[in-house]
Structure formats: C-alpha cells, structure tokens
C-alpha cells in the first residue's frame, strides 16, 4: 500500500514540476525574467540612465523571440521604466503592439550560446549570433548590462519546447 502511494506521489510531483516549468521565452518565462531583472543590480543600476529615455510611453521595450518557434508572432517583451533612480521592469509577457526600442531574435542554438555567456572576443560575437533591431550604438554603450541580460536568460528554469 505504501509503495503504491509513494509511486503515485513521485509521479504526481514529477508531472507538476514539468507543467510548472515555463517554456523558453513564453509569457510565464518573460514574467519570471522581469522579476529577475529587478533583482539584478547590474541591470537596475547599470541601465538607470538608459531607462530614462522613454519618450511618451514612460518606459522602454525590449522584445525578443525564438526564430525556431513561430517567429515574431510568438515574441515576448519586457517594459523597463525609470523609478527611484533605477531601471525597473514593470511588465514581462506577451509582446504588445507598441513600438519596441530593441527587438532581438536568434535560433535556439544561438540563444543557448548567448545565455551561457559565449560572446566571443570582447562581446563582438553577440551581434553575429542574433538579429538585432534598435540602436546598436546604444547597445554597445551598455555592453556590460546587455551581457548580464543575456546570461540571465539561462537563470530561469525552462524547457526548450516551443511556446
């Protein structure tokens, strides 16, 4: 009796963990990435000045997606706003219709490589591993925090199933 109960509980817990783990770059993943942003001083403090250039929106948009999983239609994004002298993530989820400040896409192979911190010589390999729309000059000026953003992608537990 106890053996059967133990097997059932193990199976139940295993299945609940599988279903609770977000898919790489799905809406739940973006929400958790937003929460991680706010716990990462290199982003909140390192991009404080960058976050103030919001235009009329009041925040900046970083949009990203997997080229192997539906393309731009499956994009997610983070909204970063200036608050108390910091760059604070106020939204992580499905992409909106608003114009993004940065749009990034890559193959799963390249996202994995970037998330591991495999950037190449002084970070120059980053732009060769992804498609990037937005000010490359602005990204280069903020290379330290930009690298941190990319390595944070690997810190959210996830599956590689397509969203």
C-alpha positions as YAML, in Angstrom:
chain: A
units: angstrom
residues:
- id: 1
  name: UNK
  ca: [0.00, 0.00, 0.00]
- id: 2
  name: UNK
  ca: [2.74, 2.48, 0.98]
- id: 3
  name: UNK
  ca: [4.75, 1.53, -2.10]
- id: 4
  name: UNK
  ca: [1.81, 2.31, -4.39]
- id: 5
  name: UNK
  ca: [1.20, 5.61, -2.59]
- id: 6
  name: UNK
  ca: [4.90, 6.50, -2.86]
- id: 7
  name: UNK
  ca: [4.96, 5.77, -6.59]
- id: 8
  name: UNK
  ca: [1.79, 7.82, -7.10]
- id: 9
  name: UNK
  ca: [3.18, 10.79, -5.15]
- id: 10
  name: UNK
  ca: [6.50, 10.65, -7.03]
- id: 11
  name: UNK
  ca: [4.70, 10.59, -10.36]
- id: 12
  name: UNK
  ca: [2.40, 13.44, -9.32]
- id: 13
  name: UNK
  ca: [5.29, 15.62, -8.14]
- id: 14
  name: UNK
  ca: [7.30, 14.92, -11.30]
- id: 15
  name: UNK
  ca: [4.38, 15.85, -13.53]
- id: 16
  name: UNK
  ca: [3.61, 19.00, -11.56]
- id: 17
  name: UNK
  ca: [7.22, 20.16, -11.96]
- id: 18
  name: UNK
  ca: [7.10, 19.56, -15.72]
- id: 19
  name: UNK
  ca: [3.87, 21.50, -16.11]
- id: 20
  name: UNK
  ca: [5.04, 24.31, -13.81]
- id: 21
  name: UNK
  ca: [8.27, 24.92, -15.72]
- id: 22
  name: UNK
  ca: [7.83, 27.64, -18.34]
- id: 23
  name: UNK
  ca: [8.87, 27.17, -21.93]
- id: 24
  name: UNK
  ca: [11.85, 29.22, -23.06]
- id: 25
  name: UNK
  ca: [10.51, 32.67, -23.97]
- id: 26
  name: UNK
  ca: [6.84, 32.03, -23.26]
- id: 27
  name: UNK
  ca: [4.72, 34.53, -21.30]
- id: 28
  name: UNK
  ca: [5.44, 32.97, -17.89]
- id: 29
  name: UNK
  ca: [9.15, 32.87, -18.69]
- id: 30
  name: UNK
  ca: [9.07, 36.60, -19.57]
- id: 31
  name: UNK
  ca: [7.26, 37.33, -16.30]
- id: 32
  name: UNK
  ca: [9.95, 35.50, -14.32]
- id: 33
  name: UNK
  ca: [12.70, 37.21, -16.33]
- id: 34
  name: UNK
  ca: [11.14, 40.56, -15.39]
- id: 35
  name: UNK
  ca: [11.26, 39.59, -11.71]
- id: 36
  name: UNK
  ca: [14.89, 38.50, -12.09]
- id: 37
  name: UNK
  ca: [15.73, 41.83, -13.78]
- id: 38
  name: UNK
  ca: [14.58, 43.67, -10.66]
- id: 39
  name: UNK
  ca: [16.88, 41.51, -8.51]
- id: 40
  name: UNK
  ca: [19.93, 42.14, -10.72]
- id: 41
  name: UNK
  ca: [21.83, 45.32, -9.73]
- id: 42
  name: UNK
  ca: [23.86, 45.35, -12.96]
- id: 43
  name: UNK
  ca: [20.54, 45.88, -14.79]
- id: 44
  name: UNK
  ca: [18.63, 48.06, -12.33]
- id: 45
  name: UNK
  ca: [21.58, 50.32, -11.57]
- id: 46
  name: UNK
  ca: [23.67, 49.84, -14.71]
- id: 47
  name: UNK
  ca: [20.80, 50.85, -17.01]
- id: 48
  name: UNK
  ca: [19.34, 53.61, -14.81]
- id: 49
  name: UNK
  ca: [20.32, 56.38, -17.23]
- id: 50
  name: UNK
  ca: [19.31, 54.33, -20.29]
- id: 51
  name: UNK
  ca: [15.86, 53.75, -18.78]
- id: 52
  name: UNK
  ca: [15.12, 57.48, -18.65]
- id: 53
  name: UNK
  ca: [14.97, 57.79, -22.46]
- id: 54
  name: UNK
  ca: [11.36, 56.65, -22.64]
- id: 55
  name: UNK
  ca: [9.65, 59.10, -24.94]
- id: 56
  name: UNK
  ca: [5.91, 59.45, -24.41]
- id: 57
  name: UNK
  ca: [5.42, 55.80, -23.32]
- id: 58
  name: UNK
  ca: [7.12, 56.26, -19.98]
- id: 59
  name: UNK
  ca: [9.10, 53.02, -20.39]
- id: 60
  name: UNK
  ca: [11.41, 51.20, -22.80]
- id: 61
  name: UNK
  ca: [10.53, 47.96, -24.56]
- id: 62
  name: UNK
  ca: [12.90, 45.05, -25.13]
- id: 63
  name: UNK
  ca: [11.21, 42.46, -27.39]
- id: 64
  name: UNK
  ca: [12.69, 39.05, -28.16]
- id: 65
  name: UNK
  ca: [11.71, 35.78, -29.79]
- id: 66
  name: UNK
  ca: [12.92, 32.40, -30.97]
- id: 67
  name: UNK
  ca: [13.33, 32.05, -34.73]
- id: 68
  name: UNK
  ca: [12.80, 28.29, -34.43]
- id: 69
  name: UNK
  ca: [9.43, 28.68, -32.69]
- id: 70
  name: UNK
  ca: [6.97, 30.83, -34.59]
- id: 71
  name: UNK
  ca: [8.98, 33.99, -35.07]
- id: 72
  name: UNK
  ca: [7.67, 37.49, -34.24]
- id: 73
  name: UNK
  ca: [4.12, 36.24, -33.64]
- id: 74
  name: UNK
  ca: [5.40, 34.45, -30.53]
- id: 75
  name: UNK
  ca: [7.50, 37.35, -29.24]
- id: 76
  name: UNK
  ca: [7.61, 38.36, -25.59]
- id: 77
  name: UNK
  ca: [8.87, 41.59, -24.11]
- id: 78
  name: UNK
  ca: [9.99, 43.44, -21.03]
- id: 79
  name: UNK
  ca: [8.94, 47.01, -20.21]
- id: 80
  name: UNK
  ca: [11.65, 48.91, -18.33]
- id: 81
  name: UNK
  ca: [10.76, 52.16, -16.55]
- id: 82
  name: UNK
  ca: [12.82, 54.66, -14.57]
- id: 83
  name: UNK
  ca: [11.85, 54.53, -10.90]
- id: 84
  name: UNK
  ca: [13.73, 55.94, -7.91]
- id: 85
  name: UNK
  ca: [16.92, 56.27, -9.96]
- id: 86
  name: UNK
  ca: [16.82, 52.68, -11.21]
- id: 87
  name: UNK
  ca: [15.78, 50.78, -14.34]
- id: 88
  name: UNK
  ca: [12.82, 48.73, -13.12]
- id: 89
  name: UNK
  ca: [11.00, 46.02, -15.05]
- id: 90
  name: UNK
  ca: [7.28, 46.76, -14.83]
- id: 91
  name: UNK
  ca: [6.00, 44.16, -17.30]
- id: 92
  name: UNK
  ca: [7.14, 40.84, -18.67]
- id: 93
  name: UNK
  ca: [4.85, 38.95, -21.01]
- id: 94
  name: UNK
  ca: [3.36, 38.69, -24.47]
- id: 95
  name: UNK
  ca: [4.52, 41.32, -26.96]
- id: 96
  name: UNK
  ca: [2.25, 44.33, -27.33]
- id: 97
  name: UNK
  ca: [1.51, 46.38, -30.44]
- id: 98
  name: UNK
  ca: [3.73, 49.20, -29.21]
- id: 99
  name: UNK
  ca: [6.96, 50.07, -30.99]
- id: 100
  name: UNK
  ca: [9.87, 48.33, -29.29]
- id: 101
  name: UNK
  ca: [13.18, 50.04, -28.55]
- id: 102
  name: UNK
  ca: [15.05, 46.80, -29.21]
- id: 103
  name: UNK
  ca: [13.97, 43.62, -31.00]
- id: 104
  name: UNK
  ca: [16.19, 40.56, -30.76]
- id: 105
  name: UNK
  ca: [15.82, 37.16, -32.34]
- id: 106
  name: UNK
  ca: [18.05, 34.15, -32.77]
- id: 107
  name: UNK
  ca: [17.97, 30.44, -33.39]
- id: 108
  name: UNK
  ca: [17.63, 28.24, -30.33]
- id: 109
  name: UNK
  ca: [21.26, 27.17, -30.78]
- id: 110
  name: UNK
  ca: [22.43, 30.79, -30.66]
- id: 111
  name: UNK
  ca: [20.13, 31.78, -27.77]
- id: 112
  name: UNK
  ca: [21.60, 28.89, -25.75]
- id: 113
  name: UNK
  ca: [25.12, 30.01, -26.60]
- id: 114
  name: UNK
  ca: [24.43, 33.65, -25.68]
- id: 115
  name: UNK
  ca: [22.68, 32.66, -22.44]
- id: 116
  name: UNK
  ca: [25.80, 30.70, -21.46]
- id: 117
  name: UNK
  ca: [27.91, 33.83, -21.94]
- id: 118
  name: UNK
  ca: [29.62, 32.65, -25.13]
- id: 119
  name: UNK
  ca: [30.04, 36.14, -26.60]
- id: 120
  name: UNK
  ca: [33.36, 35.87, -28.41]
- id: 121
  name: UNK
  ca: [36.17, 38.43, -28.35]
- id: 122
  name: UNK
  ca: [35.14, 41.42, -26.16]
- id: 123
  name: UNK
  ca: [31.49, 40.66, -26.85]
- id: 124
  name: UNK
  ca: [31.72, 41.23, -30.59]
- id: 125
  name: UNK
  ca: [30.17, 37.81, -31.29]
- id: 126
  name: UNK
  ca: [26.86, 38.86, -29.77]
- id: 127
  name: UNK
  ca: [25.62, 40.70, -32.84]
- id: 128
  name: UNK
  ca: [26.70, 37.89, -35.16]
- id: 129
  name: UNK
  ca: [24.61, 35.37, -33.20]
- id: 130
  name: UNK
  ca: [21.36, 37.34, -33.20]
- id: 131
  name: UNK
  ca: [19.22, 39.56, -35.35]
- id: 132
  name: UNK
  ca: [19.03, 42.91, -33.63]
- id: 133
  name: UNK
  ca: [16.84, 45.92, -34.39]
- id: 134
  name: UNK
  ca: [17.40, 49.12, -32.50]
- id: 135
  name: UNK
  ca: [20.36, 51.36, -31.78]
- id: 136
  name: UNK
  ca: [23.47, 49.19, -31.92]
- id: 137
  name: UNK
  ca: [25.47, 52.15, -30.64]
- id: 138
  name: UNK
  ca: [23.21, 52.35, -27.58]
- id: 139
  name: UNK
  ca: [23.57, 48.60, -27.04]
- id: 140
  name: UNK
  ca: [27.36, 48.80, -27.33]
- id: 141
  name: UNK
  ca: [27.48, 51.66, -24.81]
- id: 142
  name: UNK
  ca: [25.64, 49.40, -22.38]
- id: 143
  name: UNK
  ca: [27.51, 46.19, -23.21]
- id: 144
  name: UNK
  ca: [28.06, 45.13, -19.57]
- id: 145
  name: UNK
  ca: [24.36, 45.20, -18.63]
- id: 146
  name: UNK
  ca: [23.43, 43.82, -22.08]
- id: 147
  name: UNK
  ca: [25.63, 40.77, -21.43]
- id: 148
  name: UNK
  ca: [24.03, 40.39, -17.99]
- id: 149
  name: UNK
  ca: [20.57, 40.47, -19.60]
- id: 150
  name: UNK
  ca: [21.64, 37.68, -21.97]
- id: 151
  name: UNK
  ca: [23.15, 35.48, -19.24]
- id: 152
  name: UNK
  ca: [20.01, 35.99, -17.14]
- id: 153
  name: UNK
  ca: [18.15, 34.13, -19.90]
- id: 154
  name: UNK
  ca: [19.77, 30.94, -18.60]
- id: 155
  name: UNK
  ca: [18.87, 31.57, -14.95]
- id: 156
  name: UNK
  ca: [15.13, 30.97, -15.36]
- id: 157
  name: UNK
  ca: [14.38, 27.23, -15.25]
- id: 158
  name: UNK
  ca: [12.68, 26.35, -18.54]
- id: 159
  name: UNK
  ca: [12.03, 23.71, -21.14]
- id: 160
  name: UNK
  ca: [13.01, 24.13, -24.78]
- id: 161
  name: UNK
  ca: [9.53, 23.25, -26.04]
- id: 162
  name: UNK
  ca: [8.09, 25.89, -28.33]
- id: 163
  name: UNK
  ca: [5.62, 28.26, -26.69]
...
